[in-house]
């Protein structure tokens, strides 16, 4: 059996040392990552704004320059095709882009399952034909029938997408839901396994704080910009997200919420999911000792119930 190939650091291609952007400050070239957020935070609108920008070369959100435009491949599992068209048309109008020449290829299949080799192979062949610079899959929950909380189930799907990125040089944007959480980092609030947060090279997170919609950016290999405040703005028939003029100042003035370990556990279980102690520890980012002590208190108070299938809330959290 042959040994693994190696090289000296000085022999690595110098082009690999310079960070390159697909959309400056938002998405790295050939990056995989997540647009995440709670329901009704306009995650799909943000993903489509990135699609229009990359396909046309127009600045994303009318602010962030595109540095490598080209074809975009899009699968929107939750929206009817006429809705997707109307949203793309509105964003194109807001961005002053010719909708008719927009280089976006929408997958029209009613379903796409990344956990089925047949569907994954069809996706590979589609990427091979179109050669998109960006693949958008919206949302992750409609792309499989696995247990999102099980790292052993999630990791192979993310690895398949990473393989697509490396094999075809395409960036991959995955839209994914977050649960309500007091996590200091928005990525820690993503629903399911912590593999999802760790996977991303470029991650964009949307969350509501009071009456503001905040966009946080997280990069693996570049500094992250300050949080921005967005709004969904309508101008005639054009409906699109835009950055508020005082966004950076406003976002910086809003402190991140801090919750007790008990509140973090209850929030993690608020979507009704059953979670093991290990999954709960990873989701809440707390030590084993803190988890054990806090769970004992919640179990004794009747707030949390432990079954053979996992831990769950005894009753829904008050709204």
GROMACS .gro file of C-alpha atoms in nm:
model
  319
    1UNK     CA    1   0.000   0.000   0.000
    2UNK     CA    2   0.137   0.340  -0.099
    3UNK     CA    3   0.195   0.608   0.169
    4UNK     CA    4  -0.011   0.926   0.175
    5UNK     CA    5   0.128   1.211  -0.040
    6UNK     CA    6   0.291   1.502   0.144
    7UNK     CA    7   0.465   1.829   0.063
    8UNK     CA    8   0.665   2.098   0.243
    9UNK     CA    9   0.483   2.423   0.335
   10UNK     CA   10   0.714   2.622   0.104
   11UNK     CA   11   0.593   2.412  -0.192
   12UNK     CA   12   0.222   2.486  -0.147
   13UNK     CA   13   0.076   2.690  -0.432
   14UNK     CA   14   0.107   3.054  -0.330
   15UNK     CA   15  -0.243   3.127  -0.465
   16UNK     CA   16  -0.385   2.917  -0.181
   17UNK     CA   17  -0.245   3.160   0.077
   18UNK     CA   18  -0.455   3.459  -0.029
   19UNK     CA   19  -0.812   3.469   0.097
   20UNK     CA   20  -1.056   3.518  -0.188
   21UNK     CA   21  -1.419   3.627  -0.173
   22UNK     CA   22  -1.726   3.522  -0.367
   23UNK     CA   23  -1.918   3.809  -0.203
   24UNK     CA   24  -1.681   4.040  -0.021
   25UNK     CA   25  -1.710   4.018   0.360
   26UNK     CA   26  -2.009   3.781   0.338
   27UNK     CA   27  -1.912   3.461   0.157
   28UNK     CA   28  -1.569   3.321   0.074
   29UNK     CA   29  -1.497   3.180  -0.269
   30UNK     CA   30  -1.578   2.807  -0.285
   31UNK     CA   31  -1.691   2.819   0.079
   32UNK     CA   32  -1.951   2.589   0.228
   33UNK     CA   33  -2.173   2.735   0.496
   34UNK     CA   34  -2.510   2.810   0.643
   35UNK     CA   35  -2.767   3.087   0.637
   36UNK     CA   36  -2.932   3.021   0.971
   37UNK     CA   37  -3.201   3.175   1.185
   38UNK     CA   38  -3.532   3.130   1.358
   39UNK     CA   39  -3.853   3.102   1.153
   40UNK     CA   40  -3.978   3.419   0.981
   41UNK     CA   41  -3.636   3.586   0.983
   42UNK     CA   42  -3.618   3.606   0.601
   43UNK     CA   43  -3.347   3.341   0.559
   44UNK     CA   44  -3.477   3.251   0.212
   45UNK     CA   45  -3.485   3.618   0.108
   46UNK     CA   46  -3.119   3.652   0.211
   47UNK     CA   47  -3.021   3.335   0.023
   48UNK     CA   48  -3.201   3.458  -0.290
   49UNK     CA   49  -3.032   3.799  -0.257
   50UNK     CA   50  -2.696   3.621  -0.260
   51UNK     CA   51  -2.814   3.420  -0.563
   52UNK     CA   52  -2.914   3.728  -0.763
   53UNK     CA   53  -2.588   3.903  -0.677
   54UNK     CA   54  -2.360   3.613  -0.767
   55UNK     CA   55  -2.553   3.541  -1.088
   56UNK     CA   56  -2.549   3.905  -1.201
   57UNK     CA   57  -2.242   4.057  -1.041
   58UNK     CA   58  -2.451   4.323  -0.861
   59UNK     CA   59  -2.361   4.401  -0.497
   60UNK     CA   60  -2.535   4.178  -0.245
   61UNK     CA   61  -2.786   4.373  -0.033
   62UNK     CA   62  -2.683   4.670  -0.252
   63UNK     CA   63  -2.369   4.695  -0.040
   64UNK     CA   64  -2.130   4.398  -0.068
   65UNK     CA   65  -1.939   4.365  -0.399
   66UNK     CA   66  -1.935   4.033  -0.584
   67UNK     CA   67  -1.582   3.927  -0.675
   68UNK     CA   68  -1.657   3.608  -0.869
   69UNK     CA   69  -1.990   3.606  -1.051
   70UNK     CA   70  -2.127   3.311  -1.245
   71UNK     CA   71  -2.409   3.055  -1.265
   72UNK     CA   72  -2.611   2.973  -0.955
   73UNK     CA   73  -2.791   2.642  -0.898
   74UNK     CA   74  -3.091   2.672  -0.664
   75UNK     CA   75  -3.322   2.421  -0.495
   76UNK     CA   76  -3.605   2.584  -0.297
   77UNK     CA   77  -3.793   2.301  -0.129
   78UNK     CA   78  -4.050   2.498   0.070
   79UNK     CA   79  -4.170   2.753  -0.186
   80UNK     CA   80  -4.373   2.700  -0.501
   81UNK     CA   81  -4.190   2.788  -0.822
   82UNK     CA   82  -4.412   3.095  -0.893
   83UNK     CA   83  -4.324   3.227  -0.546
   84UNK     CA   84  -3.954   3.174  -0.612
   85UNK     CA   85  -3.987   3.358  -0.944
   86UNK     CA   86  -4.171   3.650  -0.785
   87UNK     CA   87  -3.909   3.687  -0.512
   88UNK     CA   88  -3.622   3.672  -0.759
   89UNK     CA   89  -3.797   3.928  -0.977
   90UNK     CA   90  -3.843   4.165  -0.681
   91UNK     CA   91  -3.480   4.132  -0.572
   92UNK     CA   92  -3.363   4.183  -0.932
   93UNK     CA   93  -3.568   4.502  -0.954
   94UNK     CA   94  -3.427   4.630  -0.624
   95UNK     CA   95  -3.074   4.548  -0.743
   96UNK     CA   96  -3.134   4.704  -1.089
   97UNK     CA   97  -3.056   4.370  -1.256
   98UNK     CA   98  -3.198   4.237  -1.584
   99UNK     CA   99  -3.422   3.954  -1.466
  100UNK     CA  100  -3.446   3.796  -1.813
  101UNK     CA  101  -3.072   3.734  -1.833
  102UNK     CA  102  -3.030   3.618  -1.472
  103UNK     CA  103  -2.796   3.317  -1.470
  104UNK     CA  104  -2.985   3.117  -1.206
  105UNK     CA  105  -3.086   2.754  -1.265
  106UNK     CA  106  -3.379   2.643  -1.048
  107UNK     CA  107  -3.413   2.270  -0.980
  108UNK     CA  108  -3.777   2.185  -1.050
  109UNK     CA  109  -3.786   1.835  -0.899
  110UNK     CA  110  -4.046   1.815  -0.621
  111UNK     CA  111  -3.795   1.661  -0.381
  112UNK     CA  112  -3.423   1.616  -0.331
  113UNK     CA  113  -3.289   1.375  -0.066
  114UNK     CA  114  -2.921   1.398   0.022
  115UNK     CA  115  -2.952   1.078   0.224
  116UNK     CA  116  -3.042   0.882  -0.090
  117UNK     CA  117  -2.749   0.795  -0.316
  118UNK     CA  118  -2.977   0.814  -0.620
  119UNK     CA  119  -3.071   1.177  -0.553
  120UNK     CA  120  -2.717   1.270  -0.450
  121UNK     CA  121  -2.584   1.126  -0.776
  122UNK     CA  122  -2.840   1.328  -0.976
  123UNK     CA  123  -2.731   1.643  -0.791
  124UNK     CA  124  -2.365   1.568  -0.872
  125UNK     CA  125  -2.449   1.526  -1.240
  126UNK     CA  126  -2.648   1.851  -1.242
  127UNK     CA  127  -2.357   2.039  -1.083
  128UNK     CA  128  -2.123   1.880  -1.339
  129UNK     CA  129  -2.341   2.003  -1.628
  130UNK     CA  130  -2.411   2.358  -1.504
  131UNK     CA  131  -2.082   2.415  -1.319
  132UNK     CA  132  -2.229   2.675  -1.083
  133UNK     CA  133  -2.006   2.899  -0.875
  134UNK     CA  134  -2.275   2.874  -0.605
  135UNK     CA  135  -2.516   2.596  -0.506
  136UNK     CA  136  -2.806   2.698  -0.277
  137UNK     CA  137  -3.014   2.436  -0.095
  138UNK     CA  138  -3.312   2.568   0.102
  139UNK     CA  139  -3.380   2.437   0.367
  140UNK     CA  140  -3.175   2.152   0.513
  141UNK     CA  141  -3.473   1.998   0.695
  142UNK     CA  142  -3.640   1.916   0.359
  143UNK     CA  143  -3.330   1.746   0.218
  144UNK     CA  144  -3.327   1.431   0.430
  145UNK     CA  145  -3.508   1.200   0.669
  146UNK     CA  146  -3.227   1.151   0.918
  147UNK     CA  147  -3.199   1.248   1.284
  148UNK     CA  148  -3.056   1.601   1.277
  149UNK     CA  149  -2.941   1.562   1.637
  150UNK     CA  150  -2.724   1.259   1.555
  151UNK     CA  151  -2.375   1.356   1.440
  152UNK     CA  152  -2.330   1.013   1.282
  153UNK     CA  153  -2.628   1.083   1.054
  154UNK     CA  154  -2.553   1.448   0.978
  155UNK     CA  155  -2.179   1.417   0.909
  156UNK     CA  156  -2.208   1.201   0.591
  157UNK     CA  157  -2.453   1.449   0.432
  158UNK     CA  158  -2.226   1.744   0.506
  159UNK     CA  159  -1.927   1.545   0.380
  160UNK     CA  160  -2.110   1.482   0.051
  161UNK     CA  161  -2.168   1.856   0.008
  162UNK     CA  162  -1.804   1.926   0.094
  163UNK     CA  163  -1.705   1.674  -0.173
  164UNK     CA  164  -1.918   1.862  -0.427
  165UNK     CA  165  -1.744   2.184  -0.331
  166UNK     CA  166  -1.398   2.037  -0.375
  167UNK     CA  167  -1.472   1.834  -0.687
  168UNK     CA  168  -1.639   2.115  -0.881
  169UNK     CA  169  -1.504   2.432  -0.718
  170UNK     CA  170  -1.852   2.549  -0.621
  171UNK     CA  171  -1.955   2.732  -0.308
  172UNK     CA  172  -2.243   2.568  -0.115
  173UNK     CA  173  -2.501   2.770   0.080
  174UNK     CA  174  -2.731   2.567   0.304
  175UNK     CA  175  -3.035   2.733   0.464
  176UNK     CA  176  -3.105   2.593   0.809
  177UNK     CA  177  -3.332   2.665   1.104
  178UNK     CA  178  -3.222   2.776   1.449
  179UNK     CA  179  -3.402   2.733   1.778
  180UNK     CA  180  -3.461   3.019   2.019
  181UNK     CA  181  -3.147   3.034   2.225
  182UNK     CA  182  -2.941   3.257   2.447
  183UNK     CA  183  -2.616   3.121   2.305
  184UNK     CA  184  -2.341   3.381   2.294
  185UNK     CA  185  -2.259   3.277   1.934
  186UNK     CA  186  -2.554   3.249   1.694
  187UNK     CA  187  -2.411   2.934   1.535
  188UNK     CA  188  -2.457   2.751   1.863
  189UNK     CA  189  -2.833   2.801   1.829
  190UNK     CA  190  -2.855   2.604   1.503
  191UNK     CA  191  -3.099   2.317   1.533
  192UNK     CA  192  -2.950   1.969   1.545
  193UNK     CA  193  -2.596   1.840   1.570
  194UNK     CA  194  -2.303   2.071   1.639
  195UNK     CA  195  -2.153   1.926   1.318
  196UNK     CA  196  -2.359   2.185   1.128
  197UNK     CA  197  -2.195   2.480   1.300
  198UNK     CA  198  -1.847   2.331   1.269
  199UNK     CA  199  -1.893   2.255   0.897
  200UNK     CA  200  -1.930   2.611   0.767
  201UNK     CA  201  -1.651   2.824   0.621
  202UNK     CA  202  -1.883   3.124   0.586
  203UNK     CA  203  -2.198   3.144   0.798
  204UNK     CA  204  -2.468   3.411   0.803
  205UNK     CA  205  -2.713   3.427   1.093
  206UNK     CA  206  -3.039   3.619   1.115
  207UNK     CA  207  -3.210   3.684   1.448
  208UNK     CA  208  -3.465   3.923   1.590
  209UNK     CA  209  -3.372   4.137   1.889
  210UNK     CA  210  -3.654   4.358   2.011
  211UNK     CA  211  -3.778   4.524   1.692
  212UNK     CA  212  -3.458   4.471   1.490
  213UNK     CA  213  -3.353   4.205   1.240
  214UNK     CA  214  -2.981   4.146   1.289
  215UNK     CA  215  -2.738   3.984   1.047
  216UNK     CA  216  -2.425   3.832   1.202
  217UNK     CA  217  -2.137   3.706   0.989
  218UNK     CA  218  -1.894   3.429   1.084
  219UNK     CA  219  -1.587   3.339   0.878
  220UNK     CA  220  -1.344   3.050   0.923
  221UNK     CA  221  -1.046   3.212   0.752
  222UNK     CA  222  -1.108   3.588   0.757
  223UNK     CA  223  -1.212   3.858   1.006
  224UNK     CA  224  -1.589   3.888   1.049
  225UNK     CA  225  -1.763   4.222   1.003
  226UNK     CA  226  -1.979   4.378   1.274
  227UNK     CA  227  -2.345   4.282   1.292
  228UNK     CA  228  -2.582   4.466   1.059
  229UNK     CA  229  -2.947   4.562   1.092
  230UNK     CA  230  -3.168   4.463   0.799
  231UNK     CA  231  -3.527   4.521   0.700
  232UNK     CA  232  -3.755   4.377   0.432
  233UNK     CA  233  -3.834   4.679   0.216
  234UNK     CA  234  -4.101   4.713  -0.053
  235UNK     CA  235  -4.068   4.964  -0.335
  236UNK     CA  236  -4.353   4.914  -0.580
  237UNK     CA  237  -4.337   4.550  -0.687
  238UNK     CA  238  -3.980   4.509  -0.558
  239UNK     CA  239  -3.956   4.329  -0.224
  240UNK     CA  240  -3.603   4.276  -0.092
  241UNK     CA  241  -3.385   4.300   0.214
  242UNK     CA  242  -3.177   4.611   0.267
  243UNK     CA  243  -2.918   4.728   0.519
  244UNK     CA  244  -3.034   5.014   0.738
  245UNK     CA  245  -2.803   5.320   0.727
  246UNK     CA  246  -2.729   5.308   1.099
  247UNK     CA  247  -2.705   4.930   1.102
  248UNK     CA  248  -2.360   4.885   1.250
  249UNK     CA  249  -2.418   5.139   1.527
  250UNK     CA  250  -2.762   5.003   1.610
  251UNK     CA  251  -2.652   4.641   1.615
  252UNK     CA  252  -2.351   4.714   1.831
  253UNK     CA  253  -2.568   4.888   2.089
  254UNK     CA  254  -2.786   4.581   2.147
  255UNK     CA  255  -2.627   4.346   2.403
  256UNK     CA  256  -2.647   3.972   2.344
  257UNK     CA  257  -2.903   3.810   2.575
  258UNK     CA  258  -2.762   3.605   2.863
  259UNK     CA  259  -2.958   3.311   2.998
  260UNK     CA  260  -2.906   3.085   3.297
  261UNK     CA  261  -2.813   2.719   3.234
  262UNK     CA  262  -3.172   2.619   3.317
  263UNK     CA  263  -3.313   2.869   3.066
  264UNK     CA  264  -3.068   2.749   2.801
  265UNK     CA  265  -3.173   2.387   2.854
  266UNK     CA  266  -3.544   2.478   2.832
  267UNK     CA  267  -3.486   2.682   2.518
  268UNK     CA  268  -3.292   2.395   2.358
  269UNK     CA  269  -3.587   2.165   2.421
  270UNK     CA  270  -3.850   2.424   2.326
  271UNK     CA  271  -3.912   2.284   1.975
  272UNK     CA  272  -4.038   1.957   2.122
  273UNK     CA  273  -3.737   1.750   2.022
  274UNK     CA  274  -3.609   1.461   2.232
  275UNK     CA  275  -3.241   1.501   2.314
  276UNK     CA  276  -2.986   1.288   2.492
  277UNK     CA  277  -2.774   1.438   2.770
  278UNK     CA  278  -2.477   1.460   2.535
  279UNK     CA  279  -2.680   1.632   2.262
  280UNK     CA  280  -2.819   1.874   2.519
  281UNK     CA  281  -2.471   1.951   2.651
  282UNK     CA  282  -2.347   2.024   2.297
  283UNK     CA  283  -2.651   2.238   2.211
  284UNK     CA  284  -2.625   2.445   2.531
  285UNK     CA  285  -2.243   2.457   2.541
  286UNK     CA  286  -2.226   2.388   2.914
  287UNK     CA  287  -2.003   2.160   3.121
  288UNK     CA  288  -2.112   1.810   3.223
  289UNK     CA  289  -2.115   1.907   3.588
  290UNK     CA  290  -2.337   2.209   3.523
  291UNK     CA  291  -2.566   2.004   3.300
  292UNK     CA  292  -2.604   1.729   3.561
  293UNK     CA  293  -2.675   1.972   3.845
  294UNK     CA  294  -2.920   2.184   3.643
  295UNK     CA  295  -3.104   1.882   3.502
  296UNK     CA  296  -3.147   1.744   3.852
  297UNK     CA  297  -3.317   2.067   3.954
  298UNK     CA  298  -3.538   2.078   3.643
  299UNK     CA  299  -3.635   1.712   3.680
  300UNK     CA  300  -3.719   1.760   4.048
  301UNK     CA  301  -3.929   2.066   3.964
  302UNK     CA  302  -4.116   1.877   3.692
  303UNK     CA  303  -4.002   2.116   3.416
  304UNK     CA  304  -3.813   1.842   3.223
  305UNK     CA  305  -3.901   1.476   3.178
  306UNK     CA  306  -3.645   1.202   3.106
  307UNK     CA  307  -3.767   0.900   2.906
  308UNK     CA  308  -3.593   0.605   2.745
  309UNK     CA  309  -3.591   0.803   2.419
  310UNK     CA  310  -3.436   1.116   2.569
  311UNK     CA  311  -3.509   1.439   2.754
  312UNK     CA  312  -3.802   1.667   2.675
  313UNK     CA  313  -3.992   1.956   2.826
  314UNK     CA  314  -4.279   1.860   3.051
  315UNK     CA  315  -4.487   2.140   2.897
  316UNK     CA  316  -4.430   2.410   2.633
  317UNK     CA  317  -4.247   2.724   2.738
  318UNK     CA  318  -4.472   3.026   2.792
  319UNK     CA  319  -4.474   3.268   2.498
   0.00000   0.00000   0.00000
